[in-house]
mmCIF file of C-alpha atoms in Angstrom:
data_model
loop_
_atom_site.group_PDB
_atom_site.id
_atom_site.type_symbol
_atom_site.label_atom_id
_atom_site.label_comp_id
_atom_site.label_asym_id
_atom_site.label_seq_id
_atom_site.Cartn_x
_atom_site.Cartn_y
_atom_site.Cartn_z
ATOM 1 C CA UNK A 1 -14.051 -33.751 15.863
ATOM 2 C CA UNK A 2 -13.273 -37.591 15.813
ATOM 3 C CA UNK A 3 -13.925 -37.995 12.164
ATOM 4 C CA UNK A 4 -11.322 -34.865 11.312
ATOM 5 C CA UNK A 5 -8.775 -36.589 13.608
ATOM 6 C CA UNK A 6 -9.231 -39.900 11.918
ATOM 7 C CA UNK A 7 -8.814 -38.078 8.504
ATOM 8 C CA UNK A 8 -5.514 -36.439 9.743
ATOM 9 C CA UNK A 9 -4.082 -39.609 10.953
ATOM 10 C CA UNK A 10 -5.245 -41.463 7.277
ATOM 11 C CA UNK A 11 -3.551 -38.477 5.888
ATOM 12 C CA UNK A 12 -0.136 -38.708 7.842
ATOM 13 C CA UNK A 13 -0.254 -42.384 7.321
ATOM 14 C CA UNK A 14 -0.588 -41.951 3.676
ATOM 15 C CA UNK A 15 1.821 -39.377 3.354
ATOM 16 C CA UNK A 16 4.323 -41.410 5.128
ATOM 17 C CA UNK A 17 3.879 -44.081 2.940
ATOM 18 C CA UNK A 18 4.355 -42.196 -0.228
ATOM 19 C CA UNK A 19 7.603 -40.825 1.251
ATOM 20 C CA UNK A 20 8.539 -44.272 1.862
ATOM 21 C CA UNK A 21 7.834 -45.500 -1.654
ATOM 22 C CA UNK A 22 9.093 -42.224 -3.084
ATOM 23 C CA UNK A 23 12.575 -43.078 -1.343
ATOM 24 C CA UNK A 24 12.605 -46.852 -2.363
ATOM 25 C CA UNK A 25 11.820 -46.031 -5.916
ATOM 26 C CA UNK A 26 14.648 -43.410 -6.264
ATOM 27 C CA UNK A 27 16.948 -46.069 -4.610
ATOM 28 C CA UNK A 28 16.149 -48.465 -7.254
ATOM 29 C CA UNK A 29 16.630 -45.968 -9.885
ATOM 30 C CA UNK A 30 19.953 -44.693 -8.887
ATOM 31 C CA UNK A 31 21.175 -48.463 -8.550
ATOM 32 C CA UNK A 32 19.909 -49.018 -12.111
ATOM 33 C CA UNK A 33 21.345 -45.942 -13.506
ATOM 34 C CA UNK A 34 24.773 -46.596 -11.949
ATOM 35 C CA UNK A 35 24.860 -50.116 -13.562
ATOM 36 C CA UNK A 36 23.846 -48.837 -16.968
ATOM 37 C CA UNK A 37 26.552 -45.937 -16.594
ATOM 38 C CA UNK A 38 29.136 -48.557 -15.668
ATOM 39 C CA UNK A 39 28.482 -50.657 -18.862
ATOM 40 C CA UNK A 40 27.859 -47.819 -21.234
ATOM 41 C CA UNK A 41 31.168 -46.338 -20.348
ATOM 42 C CA UNK A 42 32.988 -49.398 -19.782
ATOM 43 C CA UNK A 43 34.050 -48.515 -16.061
ATOM 44 C CA UNK A 44 35.683 -50.836 -13.853
ATOM 45 C CA UNK A 45 33.947 -49.951 -11.023
ATOM 46 C CA UNK A 46 30.294 -48.678 -10.093
ATOM 47 C CA UNK A 47 29.883 -44.948 -10.152
ATOM 48 C CA UNK A 48 28.038 -43.189 -7.647
ATOM 49 C CA UNK A 49 24.464 -41.865 -8.550
ATOM 50 C CA UNK A 50 22.227 -39.652 -6.705
ATOM 51 C CA UNK A 51 18.833 -38.455 -8.050
ATOM 52 C CA UNK A 52 18.264 -35.010 -6.549
ATOM 53 C CA UNK A 53 14.890 -33.292 -5.880
ATOM 54 C CA UNK A 54 11.751 -34.343 -4.196
ATOM 55 C CA UNK A 55 9.425 -36.306 -4.694
ATOM 56 C CA UNK A 56 11.044 -38.321 -7.298
ATOM 57 C CA UNK A 57 7.934 -39.915 -8.609
ATOM 58 C CA UNK A 58 6.407 -36.694 -9.777
ATOM 59 C CA UNK A 59 9.645 -35.934 -11.672
ATOM 60 C CA UNK A 60 9.190 -39.365 -13.220
ATOM 61 C CA UNK A 61 5.690 -38.692 -14.082
ATOM 62 C CA UNK A 62 6.817 -35.463 -15.748
ATOM 63 C CA UNK A 63 9.574 -37.460 -17.742
ATOM 64 C CA UNK A 64 12.341 -35.146 -16.646
ATOM 65 C CA UNK A 65 14.611 -35.256 -13.516
ATOM 66 C CA UNK A 66 15.903 -31.886 -11.980
ATOM 67 C CA UNK A 67 19.273 -32.874 -11.232
ATOM 68 C CA UNK A 68 21.477 -35.987 -11.254
ATOM 69 C CA UNK A 69 24.926 -36.214 -9.424
ATOM 70 C CA UNK A 70 27.701 -38.767 -10.836
ATOM 71 C CA UNK A 71 30.809 -39.285 -9.172
ATOM 72 C CA UNK A 72 33.368 -41.867 -10.902
ATOM 73 C CA UNK A 73 36.644 -42.858 -9.589
ATOM 74 C CA UNK A 74 39.767 -43.742 -11.485
ATOM 75 C CA UNK A 75 38.391 -42.788 -14.816
ATOM 76 C CA UNK A 76 40.683 -43.288 -17.765
ATOM 77 C CA UNK A 77 40.176 -40.749 -20.589
ATOM 78 C CA UNK A 78 41.736 -41.188 -23.987
ATOM 79 C CA UNK A 79 44.661 -38.900 -24.764
ATOM 80 C CA UNK A 80 44.582 -39.609 -28.439
ATOM 81 C CA UNK A 81 47.952 -41.388 -28.653
ATOM 82 C CA UNK A 82 48.868 -44.658 -30.171
ATOM 83 C CA UNK A 83 51.490 -45.815 -27.671
ATOM 84 C CA UNK A 84 49.462 -48.043 -25.117
ATOM 85 C CA UNK A 85 51.643 -46.861 -22.272
ATOM 86 C CA UNK A 86 50.498 -43.412 -22.975
ATOM 87 C CA UNK A 87 46.988 -43.757 -24.882
ATOM 88 C CA UNK A 88 45.216 -43.317 -21.507
ATOM 89 C CA UNK A 89 45.430 -40.711 -18.619
ATOM 90 C CA UNK A 90 43.457 -41.426 -15.384
ATOM 91 C CA UNK A 91 41.164 -38.995 -13.566
ATOM 92 C CA UNK A 92 41.333 -39.897 -9.818
ATOM 93 C CA UNK A 93 37.688 -38.092 -9.334
ATOM 94 C CA UNK A 94 35.287 -37.224 -11.855
ATOM 95 C CA UNK A 95 32.246 -35.459 -10.486
ATOM 96 C CA UNK A 96 29.254 -33.970 -12.770
ATOM 97 C CA UNK A 97 26.021 -32.418 -11.861
ATOM 98 C CA UNK A 98 23.259 -32.923 -14.690
ATOM 99 C CA UNK A 99 20.690 -30.418 -14.780
ATOM 100 C CA UNK A 100 17.126 -31.224 -16.749
ATOM 101 C CA UNK A 101 17.613 -34.888 -17.293
ATOM 102 C CA UNK A 102 15.009 -35.891 -19.861
ATOM 103 C CA UNK A 103 14.443 -39.963 -20.652
ATOM 104 C CA UNK A 104 12.407 -41.707 -23.311
ATOM 105 C CA UNK A 105 9.238 -43.812 -22.608
ATOM 106 C CA UNK A 106 10.993 -47.027 -21.819
ATOM 107 C CA UNK A 107 13.918 -45.456 -19.656
ATOM 108 C CA UNK A 108 16.740 -46.817 -21.973
ATOM 109 C CA UNK A 109 18.321 -43.532 -22.637
ATOM 110 C CA UNK A 110 18.505 -40.068 -20.739
ATOM 111 C CA UNK A 111 20.120 -36.573 -21.868
ATOM 112 C CA UNK A 112 21.098 -33.769 -19.437
ATOM 113 C CA UNK A 113 20.167 -30.335 -20.833
ATOM 114 C CA UNK A 114 23.263 -29.255 -19.198
ATOM 115 C CA UNK A 115 26.263 -30.317 -17.025
ATOM 116 C CA UNK A 116 28.961 -28.867 -14.595
ATOM 117 C CA UNK A 117 31.279 -30.509 -12.549
ATOM 118 C CA UNK A 118 35.284 -31.244 -11.469
ATOM 119 C CA UNK A 119 37.979 -33.620 -12.045
ATOM 120 C CA UNK A 120 41.609 -33.809 -10.681
ATOM 121 C CA UNK A 121 44.659 -35.358 -12.151
ATOM 122 C CA UNK A 122 47.577 -36.226 -10.091
ATOM 123 C CA UNK A 123 50.911 -34.726 -10.941
ATOM 124 C CA UNK A 124 52.346 -38.287 -11.257
ATOM 125 C CA UNK A 125 49.613 -38.749 -14.014
ATOM 126 C CA UNK A 126 50.403 -35.453 -15.699
ATOM 127 C CA UNK A 127 54.111 -35.923 -15.784
ATOM 128 C CA UNK A 128 53.719 -38.908 -18.326
ATOM 129 C CA UNK A 129 52.810 -36.013 -20.994
ATOM 130 C CA UNK A 130 56.154 -34.278 -20.278
ATOM 131 C CA UNK A 131 59.277 -35.551 -22.035
ATOM 132 C CA UNK A 132 60.502 -37.488 -19.166
ATOM 133 C CA UNK A 133 63.164 -39.210 -20.804
ATOM 134 C CA UNK A 134 66.576 -37.477 -21.153
ATOM 135 C CA UNK A 135 66.103 -34.953 -24.537
ATOM 136 C CA UNK A 136 69.135 -33.471 -26.216
ATOM 137 C CA UNK A 137 68.574 -29.763 -26.337
ATOM 138 C CA UNK A 138 72.188 -28.855 -27.879
ATOM 139 C CA UNK A 139 75.342 -30.795 -28.614
ATOM 140 C CA UNK A 140 76.332 -32.244 -25.194
ATOM 141 C CA UNK A 141 73.727 -31.111 -23.163
ATOM 142 C CA UNK A 142 70.457 -33.319 -22.262
ATOM 143 C CA UNK A 143 67.583 -32.381 -19.787
ATOM 144 C CA UNK A 144 64.448 -33.970 -18.758
ATOM 145 C CA UNK A 145 61.495 -32.654 -16.553
ATOM 146 C CA UNK A 146 61.661 -35.020 -13.395
ATOM 147 C CA UNK A 147 58.878 -33.782 -11.343
ATOM 148 C CA UNK A 148 55.637 -31.677 -11.232
ATOM 149 C CA UNK A 149 54.570 -30.327 -7.798
ATOM 150 C CA UNK A 150 52.238 -27.486 -6.515
ATOM 151 C CA UNK A 151 53.793 -24.075 -7.167
ATOM 152 C CA UNK A 152 51.205 -22.051 -5.182
ATOM 153 C CA UNK A 153 48.495 -19.516 -6.488
ATOM 154 C CA UNK A 154 47.641 -21.793 -9.352
ATOM 155 C CA UNK A 155 50.895 -22.498 -10.793
ATOM 156 C CA UNK A 156 52.860 -25.658 -11.173
ATOM 157 C CA UNK A 157 56.544 -26.301 -10.385
ATOM 158 C CA UNK A 158 58.251 -27.970 -13.026
ATOM 159 C CA UNK A 159 61.715 -29.539 -11.941
ATOM 160 C CA UNK A 160 64.247 -30.311 -14.567
ATOM 161 C CA UNK A 161 67.358 -32.173 -14.316
ATOM 162 C CA UNK A 162 70.215 -31.457 -16.952
ATOM 163 C CA UNK A 163 73.734 -32.658 -17.801
ATOM 164 C CA UNK A 164 76.066 -30.621 -19.526
ATOM 165 C CA UNK A 165 79.050 -32.136 -21.322
ATOM 166 C CA UNK A 166 78.631 -35.342 -19.240
ATOM 167 C CA UNK A 167 78.433 -33.374 -15.948
ATOM 168 C CA UNK A 168 75.118 -33.420 -14.247
ATOM 169 C CA UNK A 169 74.043 -30.320 -12.657
ATOM 170 C CA UNK A 170 74.645 -30.609 -9.018
ATOM 171 C CA UNK A 171 71.034 -29.734 -8.129
ATOM 172 C CA UNK A 172 67.795 -29.967 -10.523
ATOM 173 C CA UNK A 173 66.307 -26.419 -11.393
ATOM 174 C CA UNK A 174 62.796 -25.338 -11.095
ATOM 175 C CA UNK A 175 60.233 -23.022 -12.610
ATOM 176 C CA UNK A 176 56.969 -22.018 -12.046
ATOM 177 C CA UNK A 177 54.612 -22.777 -15.224
ATOM 178 C CA UNK A 178 50.920 -21.530 -16.048
ATOM 179 C CA UNK A 179 48.408 -24.269 -16.739
ATOM 180 C CA UNK A 180 45.427 -23.494 -19.175
ATOM 181 C CA UNK A 181 42.934 -25.380 -21.197
ATOM 182 C CA UNK A 182 42.473 -24.841 -24.903
ATOM 183 C CA UNK A 183 39.973 -27.311 -26.483
ATOM 184 C CA UNK A 184 40.300 -30.835 -25.191
ATOM 185 C CA UNK A 185 43.885 -30.200 -24.125
ATOM 186 C CA UNK A 186 45.791 -29.069 -21.115
ATOM 187 C CA UNK A 187 48.851 -27.056 -21.528
ATOM 188 C CA UNK A 188 51.729 -26.303 -19.307
ATOM 189 C CA UNK A 189 53.762 -23.192 -20.152
ATOM 190 C CA UNK A 190 56.604 -22.110 -18.311
ATOM 191 C CA UNK A 191 56.595 -18.514 -17.083
ATOM 192 C CA UNK A 192 60.213 -18.158 -17.224
ATOM 193 C CA UNK A 193 63.156 -20.318 -18.289
ATOM 194 C CA UNK A 194 65.392 -22.462 -16.293
ATOM 195 C CA UNK A 195 69.263 -22.039 -16.137
ATOM 196 C CA UNK A 196 71.003 -24.754 -17.416
ATOM 197 C CA UNK A 197 74.531 -23.545 -17.167
ATOM 198 C CA UNK A 198 74.899 -22.866 -20.926
ATOM 199 C CA UNK A 199 73.261 -20.554 -23.388
ATOM 200 C CA UNK A 200 70.627 -22.083 -25.203
ATOM 201 C CA UNK A 201 67.642 -20.916 -27.730
ATOM 202 C CA UNK A 202 64.541 -20.413 -25.632
ATOM 203 C CA UNK A 203 62.720 -22.778 -28.255
ATOM 204 C CA UNK A 204 65.169 -25.605 -27.355
ATOM 205 C CA UNK A 205 64.587 -25.276 -23.391
ATOM 206 C CA UNK A 206 60.882 -24.806 -24.016
ATOM 207 C CA UNK A 207 60.808 -28.319 -25.646
ATOM 208 C CA UNK A 208 61.376 -29.636 -22.385
ATOM 209 C CA UNK A 209 59.745 -27.390 -19.982
ATOM 210 C CA UNK A 210 56.471 -26.889 -21.972
ATOM 211 C CA UNK A 211 54.123 -29.535 -22.727
ATOM 212 C CA UNK A 212 50.558 -30.370 -23.265
ATOM 213 C CA UNK A 213 48.267 -33.098 -22.725
ATOM 214 C CA UNK A 214 45.086 -34.049 -24.459
ATOM 215 C CA UNK A 215 42.128 -35.536 -22.620
ATOM 216 C CA UNK A 216 39.551 -36.719 -24.784
ATOM 217 C CA UNK A 217 36.039 -39.258 -24.590
ATOM 218 C CA UNK A 218 34.746 -37.849 -21.199
ATOM 219 C CA UNK A 219 31.367 -39.432 -20.236
ATOM 220 C CA UNK A 220 28.382 -38.032 -21.819
ATOM 221 C CA UNK A 221 30.341 -36.001 -24.149
ATOM 222 C CA UNK A 222 31.343 -33.253 -21.306
ATOM 223 C CA UNK A 223 34.204 -30.998 -22.317
ATOM 224 C CA UNK A 224 37.161 -29.287 -20.378
ATOM 225 C CA UNK A 225 36.545 -25.797 -19.173
ATOM 226 C CA UNK A 226 39.239 -24.521 -16.916
ATOM 227 C CA UNK A 227 42.274 -25.864 -15.022
ATOM 228 C CA UNK A 228 44.404 -24.870 -12.003
ATOM 229 C CA UNK A 229 47.248 -26.103 -9.913
ATOM 230 C CA UNK A 230 46.250 -27.900 -6.934
ATOM 231 C CA UNK A 231 48.107 -29.589 -3.763
ATOM 232 C CA UNK A 232 48.475 -32.899 -5.231
ATOM 233 C CA UNK A 233 47.725 -32.433 -8.913
ATOM 234 C CA UNK A 234 45.410 -30.536 -11.116
ATOM 235 C CA UNK A 235 41.988 -29.404 -10.467
ATOM 236 C CA UNK A 236 39.858 -29.306 -13.549
ATOM 237 C CA UNK A 237 36.496 -27.647 -14.295
ATOM 238 C CA UNK A 238 34.113 -29.707 -16.637
ATOM 239 C CA UNK A 239 30.960 -28.573 -18.557
ATOM 240 C CA UNK A 240 28.619 -29.682 -21.321
ATOM 241 C CA UNK A 241 25.163 -29.313 -23.075
ATOM 242 C CA UNK A 242 22.840 -32.015 -24.274
ATOM 243 C CA UNK A 243 25.104 -34.741 -22.506
ATOM 244 C CA UNK A 244 23.842 -38.398 -22.969
ATOM 245 C CA UNK A 245 23.695 -39.920 -19.438
ATOM 246 C CA UNK A 246 22.815 -43.451 -20.676
ATOM 247 C CA UNK A 247 21.948 -44.884 -23.843
#
C-alpha cells in the first residue's frame, strides 16, 4: 500500500508538472505567434492569439494544432482605391478561428485548413464609400448622403440631404437599404427611393443612395461571406480555406 501511495503521489506530481510545462509552452507560442502575425501583416498593435486544445505539447508533436483564435483591433483593409484618403477602411474588430493549423519543421510558417470569423465596420467608416459630397442629380438639384445608421431588421437607414433650385429641403429624407456581399465587395441598395421634391429618374437617385465598398487584402487571404446591419455598424462574417497564418 505504501508503494502504491508513493506511486500515486509521483504520478500526481509529474502530471502537475506536465500541465505547468504545457501551459508555459502554449503561452510562449501564443506570444511568438502574435509577434510574427504583427510583423507579417504590418499591424499597428499586437493581435490576441489563443491556441485552443489540451495538451498543447502533444499537438506540437503531431505537427498540427486543433484551433487557433486570432483577434485584431483596428485592422486597415485595402479598398483598392488610389486616393490616399479612401484607399483604406478600418475594421474595428476582426476575429478569426483557424481550424487544423499545420506548421513546417522550423515553425516559420503555418497554414489553417479552414477559417471562420467575424468583422465589424462602423457606419462612419462605411459612409466614406458613399458619395458624401453634394452631387448634381439633375439641373438645379443636388443631393448627398449625410448619414448611415441602424434601420432595424438587418437594414441600413440611409439619410439624404437635397437642395432644389437653391433651396435646401427643410428636413433630410431617409430610406431603408439592404446590404449584401458580392465577392470582396459590400453593397448597399435602397429598398425604395427617397422623395426629393421633384420628379427624377430612378438611376439618378440611385447614383446617390446606392453605393459599394471593396474590402480586400484581409489577413491570410480570408474572404467576406455575409453582412448585416447592426446597432453601430455592419457585422460581417468571413471564411477561408488554406489560410496562411504566418510565413
